[in-house]
Short mmCIF file of C-alpha atoms in Angstrom, two decimals:
data_model
loop_
_atom_site.label_atom_id
_atom_site.label_comp_id
_atom_site.label_asym_id
_atom_site.label_seq_id
_atom_site.Cartn_x
_atom_site.Cartn_y
_atom_site.Cartn_z
CA UNK A 1 0.00 0.00 0.00
CA UNK A 2 1.41 3.39 -1.01
CA UNK A 3 1.95 6.22 1.37
CA UNK A 4 -1.04 8.47 1.95
CA UNK A 5 -1.07 12.21 2.38
CA UNK A 6 -2.19 13.33 5.84
CA UNK A 7 -4.93 15.34 4.13
CA UNK A 8 -6.67 12.07 3.23
CA UNK A 9 -7.41 11.59 6.92
CA UNK A 10 -9.21 14.92 7.33
CA UNK A 11 -12.89 14.16 8.05
CA UNK A 12 -15.86 15.31 5.98
CA UNK A 13 -15.94 18.77 4.48
CA UNK A 14 -13.21 20.03 6.82
CA UNK A 15 -10.64 19.35 4.07
CA UNK A 16 -12.38 21.62 1.57
CA UNK A 17 -12.53 24.38 4.18
CA UNK A 18 -8.80 23.99 4.77
CA UNK A 19 -8.02 24.06 1.04
CA UNK A 20 -10.20 27.15 0.60
CA UNK A 21 -8.18 28.93 3.30
CA UNK A 22 -4.95 27.77 1.65
CA UNK A 23 -6.04 29.25 -1.67
CA UNK A 24 -7.07 32.48 0.00
CA UNK A 25 -3.76 32.64 1.86
CA UNK A 26 -1.87 32.44 -1.44
CA UNK A 27 -3.97 35.32 -2.83
CA UNK A 28 -4.10 37.53 0.26
CA UNK A 29 -2.37 36.27 3.40
CA UNK A 30 -4.00 38.83 5.72
CA UNK A 31 -7.54 37.78 4.77
CA UNK A 32 -7.06 34.08 5.51
CA UNK A 33 -7.71 32.56 8.91
CA UNK A 34 -4.62 32.14 11.04
CA UNK A 35 -6.22 29.51 13.27
CA UNK A 36 -8.93 26.96 12.66
CA UNK A 37 -9.98 23.48 13.73
CA UNK A 38 -10.58 20.29 11.81
CA UNK A 39 -11.42 16.64 12.49
CA UNK A 40 -8.68 14.10 11.86
CA UNK A 41 -9.21 10.34 11.50
CA UNK A 42 -6.47 8.22 13.04
CA UNK A 43 -5.55 4.79 11.67
CA UNK A 44 -7.31 3.11 14.62
CA UNK A 45 -10.58 4.81 13.66
CA UNK A 46 -10.47 7.40 16.45
CA UNK A 47 -11.50 10.90 15.37
CA UNK A 48 -9.45 13.69 16.93
CA UNK A 49 -10.03 17.44 16.84
CA UNK A 50 -6.91 19.33 15.77
CA UNK A 51 -6.15 23.04 15.85
CA UNK A 52 -4.06 24.34 12.95
CA UNK A 53 -2.08 27.54 13.52
CA UNK A 54 -0.43 29.27 10.55
CA UNK A 55 2.43 31.75 11.03
CA UNK A 56 4.40 33.66 8.42
CA UNK A 57 8.14 33.27 8.78
CA UNK A 58 9.74 36.69 9.47
CA UNK A 59 11.20 38.30 6.37
CA UNK A 60 9.76 35.67 4.01
CA UNK A 61 6.55 34.76 2.27
CA UNK A 62 6.70 31.22 3.63
CA UNK A 63 4.33 29.89 6.27
CA UNK A 64 4.89 27.42 9.05
CA UNK A 65 2.03 25.32 10.46
CA UNK A 66 1.59 24.05 14.00
CA UNK A 67 -0.84 21.26 14.83
CA UNK A 68 -2.27 20.87 18.33
CA UNK A 69 -4.55 18.04 19.42
CA UNK A 70 -7.39 19.78 21.30
CA UNK A 71 -9.77 16.81 21.46
CA UNK A 72 -9.87 16.54 25.24
CA UNK A 73 -10.30 20.28 25.66
CA UNK A 74 -13.21 20.33 23.20
CA UNK A 75 -14.82 17.34 24.92
CA UNK A 76 -14.48 19.07 28.29
CA UNK A 77 -16.01 22.26 26.85
CA UNK A 78 -18.91 20.27 25.37
CA UNK A 79 -19.49 18.40 28.62
CA UNK A 80 -19.48 21.68 30.53
CA UNK A 81 -21.96 23.23 28.07
CA UNK A 82 -24.23 20.18 28.29
CA UNK A 83 -24.11 20.22 32.09
CA UNK A 84 -24.94 23.94 32.10
CA UNK A 85 -27.90 23.25 29.78
CA UNK A 86 -29.18 20.41 31.99
CA UNK A 87 -28.79 22.59 35.06
CA UNK A 88 -30.70 25.44 33.42
CA UNK A 89 -33.54 23.09 32.36
CA UNK A 90 -33.82 21.67 35.89
CA UNK A 91 -33.86 25.15 37.42
CA UNK A 92 -36.47 26.44 34.99
CA UNK A 93 -38.72 23.42 35.54
CA UNK A 94 -38.49 23.60 39.32
CA UNK A 95 -41.72 24.36 41.18
CA UNK A 96 -39.65 26.22 43.79
CA UNK A 97 -37.92 29.54 43.36
CA UNK A 98 -34.15 29.29 43.10
CA UNK A 99 -31.89 32.29 43.51
CA UNK A 100 -28.12 32.61 43.88
CA UNK A 101 -26.75 35.66 45.70
CA UNK A 102 -23.23 37.00 45.82
CA UNK A 103 -21.59 38.00 49.10
CA UNK A 104 -23.18 41.47 48.95
CA UNK A 105 -26.71 40.08 48.66
CA UNK A 106 -27.10 40.93 44.97
CA UNK A 107 -28.76 38.43 42.64
CA UNK A 108 -26.24 36.51 40.57
CA UNK A 109 -28.75 34.12 39.02
CA UNK A 110 -32.43 33.26 39.46
CA UNK A 111 -34.80 30.85 37.80
CA UNK A 112 -38.05 31.83 36.13
CA UNK A 113 -40.16 30.55 39.02
CA UNK A 114 -38.47 32.85 41.55
CA UNK A 115 -39.00 35.88 39.31
CA UNK A 116 -42.66 34.93 38.85
CA UNK A 117 -43.15 34.54 42.62
CA UNK A 118 -42.06 38.15 43.10
CA UNK A 119 -43.78 39.51 39.99
CA UNK A 120 -40.58 40.55 38.21
CA UNK A 121 -39.04 39.54 34.90
CA UNK A 122 -35.85 37.49 35.04
CA UNK A 123 -33.98 40.57 33.80
CA UNK A 124 -35.45 42.81 36.52
CA UNK A 125 -34.69 40.34 39.29
CA UNK A 126 -30.95 40.37 38.49
CA UNK A 127 -30.76 44.06 39.43
CA UNK A 128 -32.09 43.46 42.96
CA UNK A 129 -30.59 42.71 46.37
CA UNK A 130 -32.18 40.38 48.93
CA UNK A 131 -33.41 43.30 51.06
CA UNK A 132 -35.42 44.57 48.07
CA UNK A 133 -37.89 41.70 48.58
CA UNK A 134 -37.48 40.39 52.14
CA UNK A 135 -40.24 41.89 54.27
CA UNK A 136 -39.24 40.41 57.63
CA UNK A 137 -35.54 41.19 58.11
CA UNK A 138 -33.89 44.58 57.70
CA UNK A 139 -30.79 45.15 55.60
CA UNK A 140 -28.36 44.93 58.51
CA UNK A 141 -29.79 41.61 59.68
CA UNK A 142 -29.77 40.17 56.18
CA UNK A 143 -26.16 41.27 55.67
CA UNK A 144 -25.24 39.43 58.86
CA UNK A 145 -27.04 36.31 57.66
CA UNK A 146 -25.12 36.43 54.38
CA UNK A 147 -21.82 36.60 56.27
CA UNK A 148 -22.56 33.68 58.55
CA UNK A 149 -24.16 31.17 56.17
CA UNK A 150 -21.72 28.44 55.12
CA UNK A 151 -21.68 25.10 53.32
CA UNK A 152 -23.72 23.54 56.15
CA UNK A 153 -26.55 25.87 55.17
CA UNK A 154 -29.60 27.13 57.00
CA UNK A 155 -33.36 26.66 56.95
CA UNK A 156 -35.87 29.29 58.03
CA UNK A 157 -39.14 31.05 57.28
CA UNK A 158 -39.59 34.66 56.27
CA UNK A 159 -41.91 36.86 54.23
CA UNK A 160 -41.30 38.17 50.73
CA UNK A 161 -42.61 41.34 49.16
CA UNK A 162 -43.79 41.23 45.56
CA UNK A 163 -43.25 44.00 43.05
CA UNK A 164 -46.85 45.15 43.61
CA UNK A 165 -46.22 45.46 47.37
CA UNK A 166 -48.17 42.38 48.48
CA UNK A 167 -46.49 40.05 50.97
CA UNK A 168 -46.48 36.25 51.22
CA UNK A 169 -44.91 33.58 53.43
CA UNK A 170 -41.93 31.55 52.25
CA UNK A 171 -39.66 28.80 53.50
CA UNK A 172 -35.99 29.07 52.53
CA UNK A 173 -33.13 26.57 52.45
CA UNK A 174 -29.69 28.07 51.94
CA UNK A 175 -26.09 27.00 51.67
CA UNK A 176 -22.91 28.72 50.58
CA UNK A 177 -19.88 27.83 48.49
CA UNK A 178 -16.81 29.66 47.27
CA UNK A 179 -16.13 29.97 43.54
CA UNK A 180 -12.94 31.61 42.28
CA UNK A 181 -12.47 33.18 45.70
CA UNK A 182 -15.99 34.64 45.81
CA UNK A 183 -18.67 33.47 48.23
CA UNK A 184 -22.00 32.57 46.63
CA UNK A 185 -25.22 31.78 48.51
CA UNK A 186 -27.64 29.31 46.94
CA UNK A 187 -31.28 29.65 48.06
CA UNK A 188 -34.30 27.45 47.39
CA UNK A 189 -37.52 29.38 48.09
CA UNK A 190 -40.92 27.74 48.60
CA UNK A 191 -44.22 29.60 48.83
CA UNK A 192 -45.94 28.32 52.01
CA UNK A 193 -48.95 30.64 51.94
CA UNK A 194 -51.36 27.69 51.70
CA UNK A 195 -49.72 25.90 54.61
CA UNK A 196 -49.84 29.02 56.76
CA UNK A 197 -53.54 29.54 56.02
CA UNK A 198 -54.25 25.92 56.97
CA UNK A 199 -52.36 26.35 60.23
CA UNK A 200 -54.37 29.47 61.04
CA UNK A 201 -57.63 27.66 60.33
CA UNK A 202 -56.60 24.82 62.65
CA UNK A 203 -55.87 27.31 65.39
#
């Protein structure tokens, strides 16, 4: 069997894209892509993702190419993106409100249910701090609670104020974690208005 060119192992239409860039580079070097990715089929049938980097040799019109196997990095990026998508779907389908606060009490992230509970849009809710909706604790008390909550978490009841000013009872479970040196507080919020009314009726 004769020797094969490495280009024969480029998968699908990636080869034509590479050749198109090669032709463009010969016509106008500055217009061609300096970096791009392609799929490469190994002899064992494994498909790898390779990054091609083209550099012009100083003082010449010749180019030098560097090939870097980025398969594992791309797989990690895809896995991270898929996990983020699954997480977002779970949060959006939750019957409870879910909100993540930074160390100052500002909303970092909130699901649709939490925004609906308070009568805000998801965009509006991200501009708020916890004391903008908590109707039981003042700002100083809430700031202290943010400082003391840790990974062991906390569980308590409070009252939340909607955008229209109405107030309702909620049950909150919290815990904290540190990401990139920044403390984040994760809160699951459940509307317990019905339970409170039942308790009052029993009394």
